[in-house]
Tab-separated table of C-alpha atoms in Angstrom:
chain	number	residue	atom	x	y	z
J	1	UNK	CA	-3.492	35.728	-21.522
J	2	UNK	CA	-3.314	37.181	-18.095
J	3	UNK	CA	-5.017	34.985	-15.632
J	4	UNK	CA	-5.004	34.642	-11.827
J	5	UNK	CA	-5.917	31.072	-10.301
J	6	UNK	CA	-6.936	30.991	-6.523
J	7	UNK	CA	-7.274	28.093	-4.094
J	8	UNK	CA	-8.915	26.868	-2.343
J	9	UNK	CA	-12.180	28.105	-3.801
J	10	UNK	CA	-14.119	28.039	-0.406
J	11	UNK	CA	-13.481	27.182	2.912
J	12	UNK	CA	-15.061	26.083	6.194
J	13	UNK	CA	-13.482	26.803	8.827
J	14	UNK	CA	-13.661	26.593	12.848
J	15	UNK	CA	-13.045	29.914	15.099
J	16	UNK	CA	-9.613	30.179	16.217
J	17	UNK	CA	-8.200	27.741	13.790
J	18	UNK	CA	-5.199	29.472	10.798
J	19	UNK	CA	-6.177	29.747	7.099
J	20	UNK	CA	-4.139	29.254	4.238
J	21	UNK	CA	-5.530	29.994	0.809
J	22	UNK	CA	-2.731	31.519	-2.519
J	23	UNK	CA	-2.816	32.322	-5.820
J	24	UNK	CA	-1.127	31.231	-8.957
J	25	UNK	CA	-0.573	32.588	-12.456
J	26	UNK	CA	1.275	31.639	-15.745
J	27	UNK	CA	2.330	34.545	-15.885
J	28	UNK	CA	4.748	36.842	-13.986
J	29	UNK	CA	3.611	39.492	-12.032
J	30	UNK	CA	4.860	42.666	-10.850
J	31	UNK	CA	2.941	43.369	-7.609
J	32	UNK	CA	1.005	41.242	-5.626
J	33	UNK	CA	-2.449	42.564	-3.735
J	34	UNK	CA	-4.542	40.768	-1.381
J	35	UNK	CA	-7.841	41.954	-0.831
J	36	UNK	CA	-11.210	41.037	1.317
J	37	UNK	CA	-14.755	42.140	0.131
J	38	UNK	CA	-17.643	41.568	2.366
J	39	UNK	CA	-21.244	41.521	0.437
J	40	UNK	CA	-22.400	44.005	-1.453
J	41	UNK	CA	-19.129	46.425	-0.814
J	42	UNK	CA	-16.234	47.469	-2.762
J	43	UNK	CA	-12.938	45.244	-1.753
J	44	UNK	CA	-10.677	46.357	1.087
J	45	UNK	CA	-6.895	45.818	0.633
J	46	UNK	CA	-5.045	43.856	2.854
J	47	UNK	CA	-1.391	43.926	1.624
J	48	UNK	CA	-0.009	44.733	-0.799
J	49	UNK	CA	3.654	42.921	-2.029
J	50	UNK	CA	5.917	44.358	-4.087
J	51	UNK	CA	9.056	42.498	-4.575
J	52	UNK	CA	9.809	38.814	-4.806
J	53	UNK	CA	10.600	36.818	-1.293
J	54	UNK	CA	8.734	39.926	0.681
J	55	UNK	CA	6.993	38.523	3.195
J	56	UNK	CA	4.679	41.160	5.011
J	57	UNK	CA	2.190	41.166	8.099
J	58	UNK	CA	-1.279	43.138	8.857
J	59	UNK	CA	-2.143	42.009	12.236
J	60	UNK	CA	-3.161	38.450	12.122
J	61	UNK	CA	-3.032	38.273	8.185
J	62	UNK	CA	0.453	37.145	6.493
J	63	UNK	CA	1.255	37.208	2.736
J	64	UNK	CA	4.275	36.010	0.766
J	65	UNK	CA	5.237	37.360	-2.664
J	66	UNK	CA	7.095	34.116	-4.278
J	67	UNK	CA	10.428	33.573	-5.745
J	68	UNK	CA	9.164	32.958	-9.200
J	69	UNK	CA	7.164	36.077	-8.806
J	70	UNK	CA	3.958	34.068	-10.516
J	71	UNK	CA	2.619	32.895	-7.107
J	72	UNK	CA	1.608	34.010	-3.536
J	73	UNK	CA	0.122	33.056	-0.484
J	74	UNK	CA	-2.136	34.574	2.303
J	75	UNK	CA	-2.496	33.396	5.795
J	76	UNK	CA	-4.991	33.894	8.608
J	77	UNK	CA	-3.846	33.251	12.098
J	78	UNK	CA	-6.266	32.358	15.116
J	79	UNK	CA	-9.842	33.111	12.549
J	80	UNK	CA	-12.601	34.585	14.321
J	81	UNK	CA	-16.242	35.477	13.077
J	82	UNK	CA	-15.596	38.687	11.473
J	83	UNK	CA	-12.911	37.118	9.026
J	84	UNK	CA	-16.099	36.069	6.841
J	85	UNK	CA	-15.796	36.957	3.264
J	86	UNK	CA	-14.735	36.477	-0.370
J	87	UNK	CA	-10.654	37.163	-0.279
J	88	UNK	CA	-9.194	38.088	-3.477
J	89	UNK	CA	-5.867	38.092	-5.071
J	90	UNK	CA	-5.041	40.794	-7.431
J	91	UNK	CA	-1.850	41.320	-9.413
J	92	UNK	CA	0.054	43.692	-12.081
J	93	UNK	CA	0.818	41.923	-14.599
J	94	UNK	CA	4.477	42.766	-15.909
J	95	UNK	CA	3.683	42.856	-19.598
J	96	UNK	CA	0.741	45.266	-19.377
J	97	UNK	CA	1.699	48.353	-20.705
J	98	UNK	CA	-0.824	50.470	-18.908
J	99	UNK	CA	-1.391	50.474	-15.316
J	100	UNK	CA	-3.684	47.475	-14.940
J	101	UNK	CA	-4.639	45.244	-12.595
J	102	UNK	CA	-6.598	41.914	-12.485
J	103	UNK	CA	-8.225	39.526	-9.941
J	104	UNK	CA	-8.322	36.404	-8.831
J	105	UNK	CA	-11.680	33.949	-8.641
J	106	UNK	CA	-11.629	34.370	-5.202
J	107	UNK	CA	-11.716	32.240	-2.195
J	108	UNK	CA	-15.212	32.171	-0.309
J	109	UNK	CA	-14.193	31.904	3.504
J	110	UNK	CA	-16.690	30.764	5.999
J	111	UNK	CA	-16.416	30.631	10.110
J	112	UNK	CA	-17.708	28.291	12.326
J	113	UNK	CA	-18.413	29.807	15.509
L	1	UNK	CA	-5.971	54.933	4.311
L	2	UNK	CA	-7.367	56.356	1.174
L	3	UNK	CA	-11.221	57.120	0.399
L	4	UNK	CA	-12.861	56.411	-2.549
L	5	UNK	CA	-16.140	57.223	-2.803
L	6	UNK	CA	-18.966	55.992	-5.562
L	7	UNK	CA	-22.328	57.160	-6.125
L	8	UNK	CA	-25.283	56.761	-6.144
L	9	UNK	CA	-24.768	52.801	-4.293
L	10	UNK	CA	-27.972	52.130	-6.107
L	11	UNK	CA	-30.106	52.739	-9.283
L	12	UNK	CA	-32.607	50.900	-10.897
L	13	UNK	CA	-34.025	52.337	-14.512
L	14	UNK	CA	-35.786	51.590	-17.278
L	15	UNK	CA	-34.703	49.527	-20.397
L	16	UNK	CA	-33.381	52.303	-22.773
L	17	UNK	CA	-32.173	54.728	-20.184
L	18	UNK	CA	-28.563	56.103	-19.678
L	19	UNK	CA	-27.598	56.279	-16.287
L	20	UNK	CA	-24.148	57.701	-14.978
L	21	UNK	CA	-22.062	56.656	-11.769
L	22	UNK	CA	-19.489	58.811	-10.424
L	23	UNK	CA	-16.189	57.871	-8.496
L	24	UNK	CA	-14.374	60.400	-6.414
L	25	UNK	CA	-10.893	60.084	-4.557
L	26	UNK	CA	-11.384	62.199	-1.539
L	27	UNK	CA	-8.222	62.356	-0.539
L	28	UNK	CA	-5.278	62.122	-3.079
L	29	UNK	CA	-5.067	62.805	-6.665
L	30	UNK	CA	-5.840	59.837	-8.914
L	31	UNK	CA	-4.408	59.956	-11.949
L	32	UNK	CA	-5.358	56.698	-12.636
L	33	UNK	CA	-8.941	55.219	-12.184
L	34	UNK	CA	-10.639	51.883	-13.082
L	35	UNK	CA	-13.562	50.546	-13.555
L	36	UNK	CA	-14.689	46.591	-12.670
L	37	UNK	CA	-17.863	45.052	-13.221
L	38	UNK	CA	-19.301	42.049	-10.958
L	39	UNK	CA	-21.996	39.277	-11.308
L	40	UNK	CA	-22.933	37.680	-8.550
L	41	UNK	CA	-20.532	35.207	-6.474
L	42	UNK	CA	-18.085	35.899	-9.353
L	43	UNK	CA	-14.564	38.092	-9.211
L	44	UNK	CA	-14.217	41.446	-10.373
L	45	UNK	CA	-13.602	42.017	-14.188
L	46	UNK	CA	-11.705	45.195	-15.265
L	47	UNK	CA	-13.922	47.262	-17.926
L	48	UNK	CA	-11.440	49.814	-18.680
L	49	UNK	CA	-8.398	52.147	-17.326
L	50	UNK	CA	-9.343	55.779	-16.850
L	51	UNK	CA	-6.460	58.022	-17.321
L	52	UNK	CA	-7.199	62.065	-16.584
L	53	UNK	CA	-7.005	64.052	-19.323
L	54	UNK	CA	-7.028	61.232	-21.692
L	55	UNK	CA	-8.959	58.767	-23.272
L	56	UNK	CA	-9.815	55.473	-21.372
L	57	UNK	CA	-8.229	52.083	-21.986
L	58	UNK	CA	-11.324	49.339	-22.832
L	59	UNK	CA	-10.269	45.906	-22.056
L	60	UNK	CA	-11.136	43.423	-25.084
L	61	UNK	CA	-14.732	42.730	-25.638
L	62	UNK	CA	-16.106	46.169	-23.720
L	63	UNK	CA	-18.210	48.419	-25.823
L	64	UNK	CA	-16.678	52.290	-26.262
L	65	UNK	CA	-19.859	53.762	-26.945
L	66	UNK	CA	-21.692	51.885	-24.263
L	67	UNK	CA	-19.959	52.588	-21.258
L	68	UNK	CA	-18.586	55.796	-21.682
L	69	UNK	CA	-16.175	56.962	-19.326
L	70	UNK	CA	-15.063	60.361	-18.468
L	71	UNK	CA	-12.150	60.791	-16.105
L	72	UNK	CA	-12.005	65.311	-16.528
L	73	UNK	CA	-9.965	66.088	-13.152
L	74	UNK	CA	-7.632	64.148	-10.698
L	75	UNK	CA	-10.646	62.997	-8.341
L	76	UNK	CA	-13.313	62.268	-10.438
L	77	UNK	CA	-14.437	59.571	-12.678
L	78	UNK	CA	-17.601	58.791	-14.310
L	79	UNK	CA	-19.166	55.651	-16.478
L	80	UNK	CA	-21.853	56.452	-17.999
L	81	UNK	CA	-23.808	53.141	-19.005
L	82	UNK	CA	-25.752	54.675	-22.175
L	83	UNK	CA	-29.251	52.804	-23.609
L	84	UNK	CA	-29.434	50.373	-20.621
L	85	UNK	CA	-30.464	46.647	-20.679
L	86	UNK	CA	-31.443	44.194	-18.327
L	87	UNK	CA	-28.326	42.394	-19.005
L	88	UNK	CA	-26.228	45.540	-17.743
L	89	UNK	CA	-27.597	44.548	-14.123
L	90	UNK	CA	-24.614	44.040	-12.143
L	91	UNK	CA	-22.558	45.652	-9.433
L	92	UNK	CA	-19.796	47.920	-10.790
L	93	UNK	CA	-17.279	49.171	-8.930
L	94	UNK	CA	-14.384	51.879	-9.299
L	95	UNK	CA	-11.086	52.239	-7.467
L	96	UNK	CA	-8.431	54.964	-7.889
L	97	UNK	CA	-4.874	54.771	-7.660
L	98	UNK	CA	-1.969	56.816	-6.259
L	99	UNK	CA	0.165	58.745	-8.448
L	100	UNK	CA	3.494	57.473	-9.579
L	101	UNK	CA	5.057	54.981	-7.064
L	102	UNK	CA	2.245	53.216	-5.706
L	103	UNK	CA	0.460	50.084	-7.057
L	104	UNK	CA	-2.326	49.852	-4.056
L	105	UNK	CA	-6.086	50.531	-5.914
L	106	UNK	CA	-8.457	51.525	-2.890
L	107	UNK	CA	-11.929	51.016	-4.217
L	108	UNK	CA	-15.665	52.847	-4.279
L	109	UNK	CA	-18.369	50.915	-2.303
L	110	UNK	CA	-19.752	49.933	-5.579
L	111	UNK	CA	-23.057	50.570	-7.685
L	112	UNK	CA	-25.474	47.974	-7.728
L	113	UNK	CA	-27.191	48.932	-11.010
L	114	UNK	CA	-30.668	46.989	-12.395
L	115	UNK	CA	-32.314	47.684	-15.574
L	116	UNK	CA	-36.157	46.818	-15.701
């Protein structure tokens, strides 16, 4: 079935240093979504990708929507304290037949001041 | 950006009780709505698709007559968890989604529900 894979599933990380996590599925997807939720709040989106190759910025944040359209990446430039929180991938999968879309395990982000 | 708004943010009831969230867009028409559930430190699971005017979408292994979900106008959304358990503690959150052309699903703050 429709699954999303993230990695890496946590990460410690010093201020001012760049973050890499991404996503994978078996499957192909239609549109890619990055989101951040802090705890006990409903996620935020980030970007959102909707074609294959698009590469798109939000300030320091950069995501890539890949070729084979079942994988993506997000990127954190220069982290600082406030990027603490549990990022998730999300994704429309292109078989569903009903607007749908699922998430990723999610990738627990930590900052070391 | 969009607004979503979910209430009440908390609840706690008794075992046996129905208790109802609601999910509002504030500002666009949603034609589409969902509905996750989280446990702690794990991802968000989709319950079901809410679709106005129509009946909802369960995903495999979510009870109909459990959560109920009512979706009557183009900004509002309701689950309605029916004869509550402890094991229906969890945080459940809604998002809505723009009509035709967009993909983006802003979400609700979420509903941290417990069941004593």
């Amino acid at each position: 079935g429709q699954q999303l894979n993230q990695s890496p599933q946590s990460m410690f990380i010093q201020e001012g240093e760049d973050v890499s996590m991404n996503c994978t599925s078996s499957s192909i997807f239609n549109t890619w979504l990055w989101y951040k939720q802090d705890p006990g709040e409903g996620p935020v989106l980030l970007i959102a990708l909707y074609k294959a190759g698009e590469l798109t910025s939000n300030g320091r944040l950069t995501a890539q929507f890949g070729i084979t359209r079942k994988d993506s990446f997000l990127n954190i430039s220069a982290s600082i304290p406030s990027d603490v929180g549990i990022y998730f991938c999300a994704g429309q999968p292109r078989e569903t037949s009903y607007d749908k879309v699922i998430f990723g395990p999610g990738t627990s982000l930590s900052v070391i001041p | 950006g969009a607004v979503v708004s979910q209430h009440p943010s908390r609840v706690i009831c008794k075992s046996g009780t129905s208790v109802k969230i609601e999910c509002r867009s504030l500002d666009f028409q949603a034609t589409t709505m969902f509905w996750y559930r989280q446990f702690p430190k794990q991802s968000l699971m989709l319950m079901a698709t809410s679709n106005e005017g129509s009946k909802a979408t369960y995903e495999q292994g979510v009870e109909k007559d459990k959560f109920l979900i009512n979706h009557a106008s183009l900004t509002l959304s309701t689950l309605t968890v029916t004869s509550a358990h402890p094991e229906d503690s969890s945080f459940y959150i809604c998002s809505a989604r723009r009509p035709t052309g967009w993909t983006e699903a802003f979400f609700g703050q979420g509903t941290r529900l417990t069941v004593v």
